[in-house]
Amino acid sequence: MPVHYEMREAHIALITIDRPEARNSADMEHFKLLREAWDRFAADGDAWVAIVTGVGDAFFAGADLKTYVPEITKFQKRIAEEGLTEIDGYRLDDGTRAVLRNWPLYKPVIAAVNGFCTAGGMEMLGGCDIRVACPEAKFAVMEPKRGLFAGGGTTVRLPRQIPWPQAMEFLLCADLVPADRAFAMGLLNAVVPRTELLDAARAYAHRIVVNAPLAVQATKQSALQGLYFDEDLTHQLRAAVRELRQAVAAGADPSAAADVLERLGKELRSPFEKEAKLSSRIFQTEDAKEGPKAFAEKRPPVWHAR
């Protein structure tokens, strides 16, 4: 399998992109396999943290331009003509889900960057929470050099994750950036020798899995919803607009529109309000009782993720 999913240690999933003959770039099949690996991690109750890495001299190089563009063009045409959302397990969102673009994965993800991290690799890196790299790793948003556009989330995520001037240097110059420079720019947590890369990633994972998993996930959820608060707001407003349009088209009583607006007002939440709601939910879990109890009894806590 060109994308491996392993559970070598308790609660830690290791996802490895294994297509060195194409510098770990992806055609339609490999985007599908990577999306399936993330779906598996999201659904696996025993997997609390994921580490993603590559083999050879590349981490992930995004789409294999020689094969992916003609494949996806034909696929999009079939989807439109046949009125389907999926064909033989392939979906239109395989590419974006594979690079963790704009979907609610609240389990922590650690990137162990073993080499070139370009195009879709940078897209996926933006969806990773902790990033360690070896000195040989290089980073780039290279799409502008080929007349293309980084549409997997990087132009939205990168300026929110590192300082604006650094992000724009990445996005506009489209140069290969060495690991030490990427670290100085705030893109990475650490640069370690290649032989120590996975050990360093596992060390971060071990520091995370000793904590209560539901509390960790809620913490990441609150952080992401605060950083990308406009996403939730946009979806809620669009839903309300659709409902209002349908009510008007159906000649509904004006009170129906008032009801939609009233409900929207109740559903809208600021990031701090979302944080308070998550906090309330976590304090009601069994793990929230176990943590203080273990502390009082001077023993390690036993988390049950409930």
mmCIF file of C-alpha atoms in Angstrom:
data_model
loop_
_atom_site.group_PDB
_atom_site.id
_atom_site.type_symbol
_atom_site.label_atom_id
_atom_site.label_comp_id
_atom_site.label_asym_id
_atom_site.label_seq_id
_atom_site.Cartn_x
_atom_site.Cartn_y
_atom_site.Cartn_z
ATOM 1 C CA MET A 1 0.000 0.000 0.000
ATOM 2 C CA PRO A 2 1.416 3.424 -0.923
ATOM 3 C CA VAL A 3 -0.207 4.985 2.169
ATOM 4 C CA HIS A 4 0.362 3.013 5.363
ATOM 5 C CA TYR A 5 -1.716 3.281 8.547
ATOM 6 C CA GLU A 6 -0.128 1.687 11.613
ATOM 7 C CA MET A 7 -0.708 1.635 15.358
ATOM 8 C CA ARG A 8 2.746 0.762 16.688
ATOM 9 C CA GLU A 9 2.116 2.387 20.067
ATOM 10 C CA ALA A 10 -0.976 2.887 22.188
ATOM 11 C CA HIS A 11 -3.140 5.765 20.942
ATOM 12 C CA ILE A 12 -0.609 6.907 18.295
ATOM 13 C CA ALA A 13 -1.362 6.343 14.597
ATOM 14 C CA LEU A 14 1.498 6.528 12.103
ATOM 15 C CA ILE A 15 0.504 7.481 8.540
ATOM 16 C CA THR A 16 3.292 7.049 5.982
ATOM 17 C CA ILE A 17 3.171 8.236 2.371
ATOM 18 C CA ASP A 18 5.145 5.660 0.407
ATOM 19 C CA ARG A 19 5.538 6.564 -3.261
ATOM 20 C CA PRO A 20 9.238 7.474 -3.535
ATOM 21 C CA GLU A 21 9.359 6.837 -7.275
ATOM 22 C CA ALA A 22 7.197 9.960 -7.700
ATOM 23 C CA ARG A 23 8.637 11.932 -4.765
ATOM 24 C CA ASN A 24 5.537 11.039 -2.767
ATOM 25 C CA SER A 25 3.276 12.961 -5.129
ATOM 26 C CA ALA A 26 -0.303 11.780 -5.550
ATOM 27 C CA ASP A 27 -2.492 10.776 -8.451
ATOM 28 C CA MET A 28 -6.223 10.179 -7.898
ATOM 29 C CA GLU A 29 -5.630 6.794 -6.285
ATOM 30 C CA HIS A 30 -3.131 8.124 -3.769
ATOM 31 C CA PHE A 31 -5.270 11.135 -2.844
ATOM 32 C CA LYS A 32 -8.109 8.679 -2.188
ATOM 33 C CA LEU A 33 -5.866 6.468 -0.042
ATOM 34 C CA LEU A 34 -4.600 9.440 1.958
ATOM 35 C CA ARG A 35 -8.160 10.695 2.489
ATOM 36 C CA GLU A 36 -9.146 7.203 3.666
ATOM 37 C CA ALA A 37 -6.224 7.169 6.121
ATOM 38 C CA TRP A 38 -7.400 10.454 7.665
ATOM 39 C CA ASP A 39 -11.002 9.197 7.754
ATOM 40 C CA ARG A 40 -9.786 6.051 9.523
ATOM 41 C CA PHE A 41 -7.870 8.103 12.072
ATOM 42 C CA ALA A 42 -10.867 10.347 12.700
ATOM 43 C CA ALA A 43 -13.138 7.333 13.305
ATOM 44 C CA ASP A 44 -10.661 5.275 15.346
ATOM 45 C CA GLY A 45 -11.592 5.748 18.995
ATOM 46 C CA ASP A 46 -8.281 4.251 20.122
ATOM 47 C CA ALA A 47 -6.197 6.677 18.010
ATOM 48 C CA TRP A 48 -5.723 9.938 19.891
ATOM 49 C CA VAL A 49 -2.790 11.439 17.946
ATOM 50 C CA ALA A 50 -1.500 10.933 14.391
ATOM 51 C CA ILE A 51 2.014 11.303 13.028
ATOM 52 C CA VAL A 52 2.298 11.760 9.265
ATOM 53 C CA THR A 53 5.559 11.319 7.381
ATOM 54 C CA GLY A 54 6.967 10.224 4.028
ATOM 55 C CA VAL A 55 9.636 7.874 2.731
ATOM 56 C CA GLY A 56 12.768 8.686 0.780
ATOM 57 C CA ASP A 57 13.768 12.291 0.180
ATOM 58 C CA ALA A 58 10.246 13.737 0.122
ATOM 59 C CA PHE A 59 7.511 14.323 2.693
ATOM 60 C CA PHE A 60 4.614 14.991 0.309
ATOM 61 C CA ALA A 61 4.791 16.801 -3.018
ATOM 62 C CA GLY A 62 1.076 17.186 -3.678
ATOM 63 C CA ALA A 63 -0.466 16.294 -7.016
ATOM 64 C CA ASP A 64 1.457 14.311 -9.623
ATOM 65 C CA LEU A 65 0.901 16.831 -12.413
ATOM 66 C CA LYS A 66 1.657 14.303 -15.168
ATOM 67 C CA THR A 67 -1.255 12.053 -14.175
ATOM 68 C CA TYR A 68 -3.559 13.833 -11.733
ATOM 69 C CA VAL A 69 -4.770 16.731 -13.898
ATOM 70 C CA PRO A 70 -6.039 14.559 -16.800
ATOM 71 C CA GLU A 71 -7.487 12.041 -14.322
ATOM 72 C CA ILE A 72 -9.414 14.587 -12.276
ATOM 73 C CA THR A 73 -10.648 16.375 -15.412
ATOM 74 C CA LYS A 74 -12.192 13.154 -16.753
ATOM 75 C CA PHE A 75 -13.568 12.304 -13.324
ATOM 76 C CA GLN A 76 -15.212 15.711 -12.883
ATOM 77 C CA LYS A 77 -16.858 15.323 -16.291
ATOM 78 C CA ARG A 78 -18.243 11.883 -15.395
ATOM 79 C CA ILE A 79 -19.517 13.119 -12.030
ATOM 80 C CA ALA A 80 -21.349 15.999 -13.724
ATOM 81 C CA GLU A 81 -22.762 13.912 -16.581
ATOM 82 C CA GLU A 82 -23.923 11.013 -14.414
ATOM 83 C CA GLY A 83 -25.162 13.132 -11.508
ATOM 84 C CA LEU A 84 -23.118 11.189 -8.944
ATOM 85 C CA THR A 85 -21.130 12.172 -5.868
ATOM 86 C CA GLU A 86 -18.836 9.134 -5.880
ATOM 87 C CA ILE A 87 -17.521 6.672 -8.475
ATOM 88 C CA ASP A 88 -15.743 3.440 -7.451
ATOM 89 C CA GLY A 89 -14.904 4.948 -4.061
ATOM 90 C CA TYR A 90 -13.421 8.121 -5.563
ATOM 91 C CA ARG A 91 -14.896 11.447 -4.483
ATOM 92 C CA LEU A 92 -14.472 15.005 -5.687
ATOM 93 C CA ASP A 93 -13.251 16.062 -2.253
ATOM 94 C CA ASP A 94 -10.491 13.413 -2.041
ATOM 95 C CA GLY A 95 -7.828 16.017 -2.836
ATOM 96 C CA THR A 96 -8.934 18.572 -0.282
ATOM 97 C CA ARG A 97 -9.717 16.039 2.466
ATOM 98 C CA ALA A 98 -6.319 14.424 1.907
ATOM 99 C CA VAL A 99 -4.586 17.711 2.759
ATOM 100 C CA LEU A 100 -6.831 18.342 5.784
ATOM 101 C CA ARG A 101 -8.528 21.357 4.224
ATOM 102 C CA ASN A 102 -11.503 22.761 6.096
ATOM 103 C CA TRP A 103 -12.949 19.732 7.835
ATOM 104 C CA PRO A 104 -13.392 19.213 11.559
ATOM 105 C CA LEU A 105 -10.557 16.873 12.552
ATOM 106 C CA TYR A 106 -9.996 17.846 16.163
ATOM 107 C CA LYS A 107 -7.539 15.091 17.059
ATOM 108 C CA PRO A 108 -3.922 16.366 17.115
ATOM 109 C CA VAL A 109 -1.754 15.753 14.048
ATOM 110 C CA ILE A 110 2.054 15.844 14.085
ATOM 111 C CA ALA A 111 4.091 16.209 10.880
ATOM 112 C CA ALA A 112 7.499 14.528 10.697
ATOM 113 C CA VAL A 113 8.891 16.240 7.605
ATOM 114 C CA ASN A 114 11.607 14.019 6.163
ATOM 115 C CA GLY A 115 12.301 15.887 2.909
ATOM 116 C CA PHE A 116 10.661 18.033 0.249
ATOM 117 C CA CYS A 117 7.373 19.536 1.433
ATOM 118 C CA THR A 118 5.916 21.357 -1.527
ATOM 119 C CA ALA A 119 2.543 22.128 -3.125
ATOM 120 C CA GLY A 120 0.053 19.737 -1.479
ATOM 121 C CA GLY A 121 2.670 18.963 1.153
ATOM 122 C CA MET A 122 2.511 22.579 2.291
ATOM 123 C CA GLU A 123 -1.293 22.397 2.092
ATOM 124 C CA MET A 124 -1.331 19.370 4.406
ATOM 125 C CA LEU A 125 1.285 20.885 6.701
ATOM 126 C CA GLY A 126 -1.132 23.739 7.332
ATOM 127 C CA GLY A 127 -3.540 21.207 8.816
ATOM 128 C CA CYS A 128 -0.902 19.749 11.159
ATOM 129 C CA ASP A 129 -0.643 21.046 14.707
ATOM 130 C CA ILE A 130 2.977 20.256 15.541
ATOM 131 C CA ARG A 131 5.732 20.092 12.920
ATOM 132 C CA VAL A 132 9.234 18.674 13.217
ATOM 133 C CA ALA A 133 11.641 18.449 10.306
ATOM 134 C CA CYS A 134 15.105 17.210 9.479
ATOM 135 C CA PRO A 135 17.759 19.678 8.209
ATOM 136 C CA GLU A 136 17.428 18.286 4.671
ATOM 137 C CA ALA A 137 13.736 19.222 4.472
ATOM 138 C CA LYS A 138 12.727 22.044 2.162
ATOM 139 C CA PHE A 139 9.420 23.904 1.946
ATOM 140 C CA ALA A 140 7.696 25.801 -0.843
ATOM 141 C CA VAL A 141 4.391 26.994 -2.200
ATOM 142 C CA MET A 142 5.540 26.488 -5.795
ATOM 143 C CA GLU A 143 2.230 26.768 -7.655
ATOM 144 C CA PRO A 144 2.835 30.356 -8.911
ATOM 145 C CA LYS A 145 6.054 29.187 -10.609
ATOM 146 C CA ARG A 146 3.897 26.906 -12.746
ATOM 147 C CA GLY A 147 1.058 29.341 -13.335
ATOM 148 C CA LEU A 148 -1.129 27.454 -10.851
ATOM 149 C CA PHE A 149 -2.842 28.305 -7.569
ATOM 150 C CA ALA A 150 -2.473 26.707 -4.142
ATOM 151 C CA GLY A 151 -6.140 25.864 -3.654
ATOM 152 C CA GLY A 152 -5.815 23.399 -0.779
ATOM 153 C CA GLY A 153 -6.008 25.956 2.001
ATOM 154 C CA THR A 154 -2.510 27.434 2.138
ATOM 155 C CA THR A 155 -3.402 30.971 1.046
ATOM 156 C CA VAL A 156 -5.972 31.101 3.868
ATOM 157 C CA ARG A 157 -4.126 29.184 6.582
ATOM 158 C CA LEU A 158 -0.522 30.312 6.248
ATOM 159 C CA PRO A 159 -1.129 34.067 6.886
ATOM 160 C CA ARG A 160 -3.084 33.124 10.018
ATOM 161 C CA GLN A 161 -0.412 30.756 11.310
ATOM 162 C CA ILE A 162 2.826 32.709 10.844
ATOM 163 C CA PRO A 163 3.551 36.462 10.635
ATOM 164 C CA TRP A 164 2.165 38.170 7.512
ATOM 165 C CA PRO A 165 5.545 39.159 5.947
ATOM 166 C CA GLN A 166 6.847 35.586 6.343
ATOM 167 C CA ALA A 167 3.670 34.098 4.876
ATOM 168 C CA MET A 168 3.769 36.436 1.895
ATOM 169 C CA GLU A 169 7.413 35.575 1.251
ATOM 170 C CA PHE A 170 6.359 31.929 1.018
ATOM 171 C CA LEU A 171 3.309 32.629 -1.135
ATOM 172 C CA LEU A 172 4.623 35.273 -3.536
ATOM 173 C CA CYS A 173 8.272 34.312 -4.050
ATOM 174 C CA ALA A 174 7.472 30.577 -4.388
ATOM 175 C CA ASP A 175 11.072 29.694 -3.507
ATOM 176 C CA LEU A 176 12.354 26.587 -1.785
ATOM 177 C CA VAL A 177 12.897 27.470 1.881
ATOM 178 C CA PRO A 178 15.391 25.393 3.903
ATOM 179 C CA ALA A 179 14.390 23.891 7.234
ATOM 180 C CA ASP A 180 16.406 26.290 9.404
ATOM 181 C CA ARG A 181 14.787 29.287 7.685
ATOM 182 C CA ALA A 182 11.319 27.700 7.975
ATOM 183 C CA PHE A 183 11.957 27.232 11.694
ATOM 184 C CA ALA A 184 12.978 30.880 12.088
ATOM 185 C CA MET A 185 9.807 31.923 10.232
ATOM 186 C CA GLY A 186 7.658 30.071 12.763
ATOM 187 C CA LEU A 187 6.529 27.267 10.445
ATOM 188 C CA LEU A 188 8.165 24.496 12.524
ATOM 189 C CA ASN A 189 8.409 23.474 16.165
ATOM 190 C CA ALA A 190 11.835 21.856 15.847
ATOM 191 C CA VAL A 191 14.568 20.785 13.443
ATOM 192 C CA VAL A 192 16.309 17.547 14.423
ATOM 193 C CA PRO A 193 18.755 15.157 12.732
ATOM 194 C CA ARG A 194 17.062 12.886 10.225
ATOM 195 C CA THR A 195 17.880 9.782 12.295
ATOM 196 C CA GLU A 196 15.975 11.320 15.229
ATOM 197 C CA LEU A 197 12.981 12.633 13.281
ATOM 198 C CA LEU A 198 10.368 9.993 14.131
ATOM 199 C CA ASP A 199 11.616 9.784 17.714
ATOM 200 C CA ALA A 200 11.126 13.538 18.054
ATOM 201 C CA ALA A 201 7.612 13.290 16.606
ATOM 202 C CA ARG A 202 6.791 10.396 18.955
ATOM 203 C CA ALA A 203 8.098 12.420 21.904
ATOM 204 C CA TYR A 204 5.553 15.141 21.118
ATOM 205 C CA ALA A 205 2.853 12.475 20.702
ATOM 206 C CA HIS A 206 3.702 10.931 24.089
ATOM 207 C CA ARG A 207 3.455 14.350 25.728
ATOM 208 C CA ILE A 208 -0.038 14.710 24.253
ATOM 209 C CA VAL A 209 -1.468 11.231 24.950
ATOM 210 C CA VAL A 210 -0.787 11.466 28.686
ATOM 211 C CA ASN A 211 -3.532 14.113 28.702
ATOM 212 C CA ALA A 212 -7.281 13.477 28.638
ATOM 213 C CA PRO A 213 -8.193 12.872 24.964
ATOM 214 C CA LEU A 214 -11.577 14.618 24.996
ATOM 215 C CA ALA A 215 -10.067 17.666 26.693
ATOM 216 C CA VAL A 216 -7.253 17.736 24.116
ATOM 217 C CA GLN A 217 -9.703 17.486 21.209
ATOM 218 C CA ALA A 218 -11.982 20.187 22.626
ATOM 219 C CA THR A 219 -8.945 22.428 23.119
ATOM 220 C CA LYS A 220 -7.923 22.008 19.464
ATOM 221 C CA GLN A 221 -11.540 22.541 18.381
ATOM 222 C CA SER A 222 -11.758 25.825 20.299
ATOM 223 C CA ALA A 223 -8.423 27.001 18.884
ATOM 224 C CA LEU A 224 -9.407 26.191 15.284
ATOM 225 C CA GLN A 225 -12.879 27.677 15.594
ATOM 226 C CA GLY A 226 -11.322 30.837 17.002
ATOM 227 C CA LEU A 227 -8.749 31.021 14.209
ATOM 228 C CA TYR A 228 -11.264 30.288 11.443
ATOM 229 C CA PHE A 229 -14.398 31.716 13.056
ATOM 230 C CA ASP A 230 -15.526 33.218 9.743
ATOM 231 C CA GLU A 231 -16.018 29.713 8.275
ATOM 232 C CA ASP A 232 -18.772 28.788 10.725
ATOM 233 C CA LEU A 233 -20.331 32.236 10.402
ATOM 234 C CA THR A 234 -20.416 32.002 6.610
ATOM 235 C CA HIS A 235 -22.087 28.560 6.651
ATOM 236 C CA GLN A 236 -24.739 29.703 9.135
ATOM 237 C CA LEU A 237 -25.526 32.859 7.177
ATOM 238 C CA ARG A 238 -25.762 30.931 3.898
ATOM 239 C CA ALA A 239 -28.169 28.438 5.456
ATOM 240 C CA ALA A 240 -30.348 31.295 6.744
ATOM 241 C CA VAL A 241 -30.323 33.013 3.337
ATOM 242 C CA ARG A 242 -31.434 29.778 1.631
ATOM 243 C CA GLU A 243 -34.240 29.324 4.139
ATOM 244 C CA LEU A 244 -35.385 32.929 3.733
ATOM 245 C CA ARG A 245 -35.317 32.623 -0.055
ATOM 246 C CA GLN A 246 -37.456 29.471 0.094
ATOM 247 C CA ALA A 247 -39.914 31.143 2.462
ATOM 248 C CA VAL A 248 -40.270 34.156 0.181
ATOM 249 C CA ALA A 249 -40.683 31.952 -2.908
ATOM 250 C CA ALA A 250 -43.389 29.967 -1.158
ATOM 251 C CA GLY A 251 -45.242 33.128 -0.144
ATOM 252 C CA ALA A 252 -44.843 32.349 3.532
ATOM 253 C CA ASP A 253 -46.145 34.623 6.263
ATOM 254 C CA PRO A 254 -43.661 37.400 7.206
ATOM 255 C CA SER A 255 -43.424 35.853 10.654
ATOM 256 C CA ALA A 256 -41.621 32.890 9.074
ATOM 257 C CA ALA A 257 -38.746 35.196 8.105
ATOM 258 C CA ALA A 258 -38.710 36.613 11.613
ATOM 259 C CA ASP A 259 -38.471 33.072 12.998
ATOM 260 C CA VAL A 260 -35.469 32.322 10.777
ATOM 261 C CA LEU A 261 -33.673 35.462 11.914
ATOM 262 C CA GLU A 262 -34.525 34.800 15.558
ATOM 263 C CA ARG A 263 -33.118 31.287 15.349
ATOM 264 C CA LEU A 264 -29.996 32.532 13.556
ATOM 265 C CA GLY A 265 -29.408 35.049 16.324
ATOM 266 C CA LYS A 266 -29.569 32.276 18.911
ATOM 267 C CA GLU A 267 -27.296 29.937 16.949
ATOM 268 C CA LEU A 268 -24.519 32.437 16.195
ATOM 269 C CA ARG A 269 -21.648 32.139 18.644
ATOM 270 C CA SER A 270 -18.477 34.163 19.068
ATOM 271 C CA PRO A 271 -15.225 32.220 19.592
ATOM 272 C CA PHE A 272 -15.379 32.960 23.325
ATOM 273 C CA GLU A 273 -18.958 31.684 23.498
ATOM 274 C CA LYS A 274 -17.922 28.508 21.679
ATOM 275 C CA GLU A 275 -15.041 28.130 24.123
ATOM 276 C CA ALA A 276 -17.445 28.421 27.073
ATOM 277 C CA LYS A 277 -19.742 25.774 25.571
ATOM 278 C CA LEU A 278 -16.837 23.368 25.021
ATOM 279 C CA SER A 279 -15.578 24.045 28.536
ATOM 280 C CA SER A 280 -18.969 23.181 30.004
ATOM 281 C CA ARG A 281 -19.096 19.918 28.028
ATOM 282 C CA ILE A 282 -15.603 18.810 29.089
ATOM 283 C CA PHE A 283 -16.217 19.549 32.771
ATOM 284 C CA GLN A 284 -19.142 17.101 32.651
ATOM 285 C CA THR A 285 -17.038 14.156 31.396
ATOM 286 C CA GLU A 286 -15.850 11.206 33.470
ATOM 287 C CA ASP A 287 -12.248 12.140 32.639
ATOM 288 C CA ALA A 288 -12.812 15.567 34.258
ATOM 289 C CA LYS A 289 -13.573 13.707 37.497
ATOM 290 C CA GLU A 290 -10.697 11.251 37.045
ATOM 291 C CA GLY A 291 -8.024 13.949 36.637
ATOM 292 C CA PRO A 292 -8.491 15.699 40.017
ATOM 293 C CA LYS A 293 -9.085 12.327 41.721
ATOM 294 C CA ALA A 294 -5.802 10.911 40.368
ATOM 295 C CA PHE A 295 -3.991 14.082 41.415
ATOM 296 C CA ALA A 296 -5.369 13.809 44.960
ATOM 297 C CA GLU A 297 -4.431 10.109 45.116
ATOM 298 C CA LYS A 298 -0.945 10.826 43.716
ATOM 299 C CA ARG A 299 -1.239 8.391 40.813
ATOM 300 C CA PRO A 300 -1.274 8.651 37.008
ATOM 301 C CA PRO A 301 -4.788 9.259 35.634
ATOM 302 C CA VAL A 302 -6.555 6.537 33.622
ATOM 303 C CA TRP A 303 -8.376 8.179 30.756
ATOM 304 C CA HIS A 304 -11.516 6.616 29.288
ATOM 305 C CA ALA A 305 -12.343 9.237 26.643
ATOM 306 C CA ARG A 306 -15.829 9.680 28.038
#
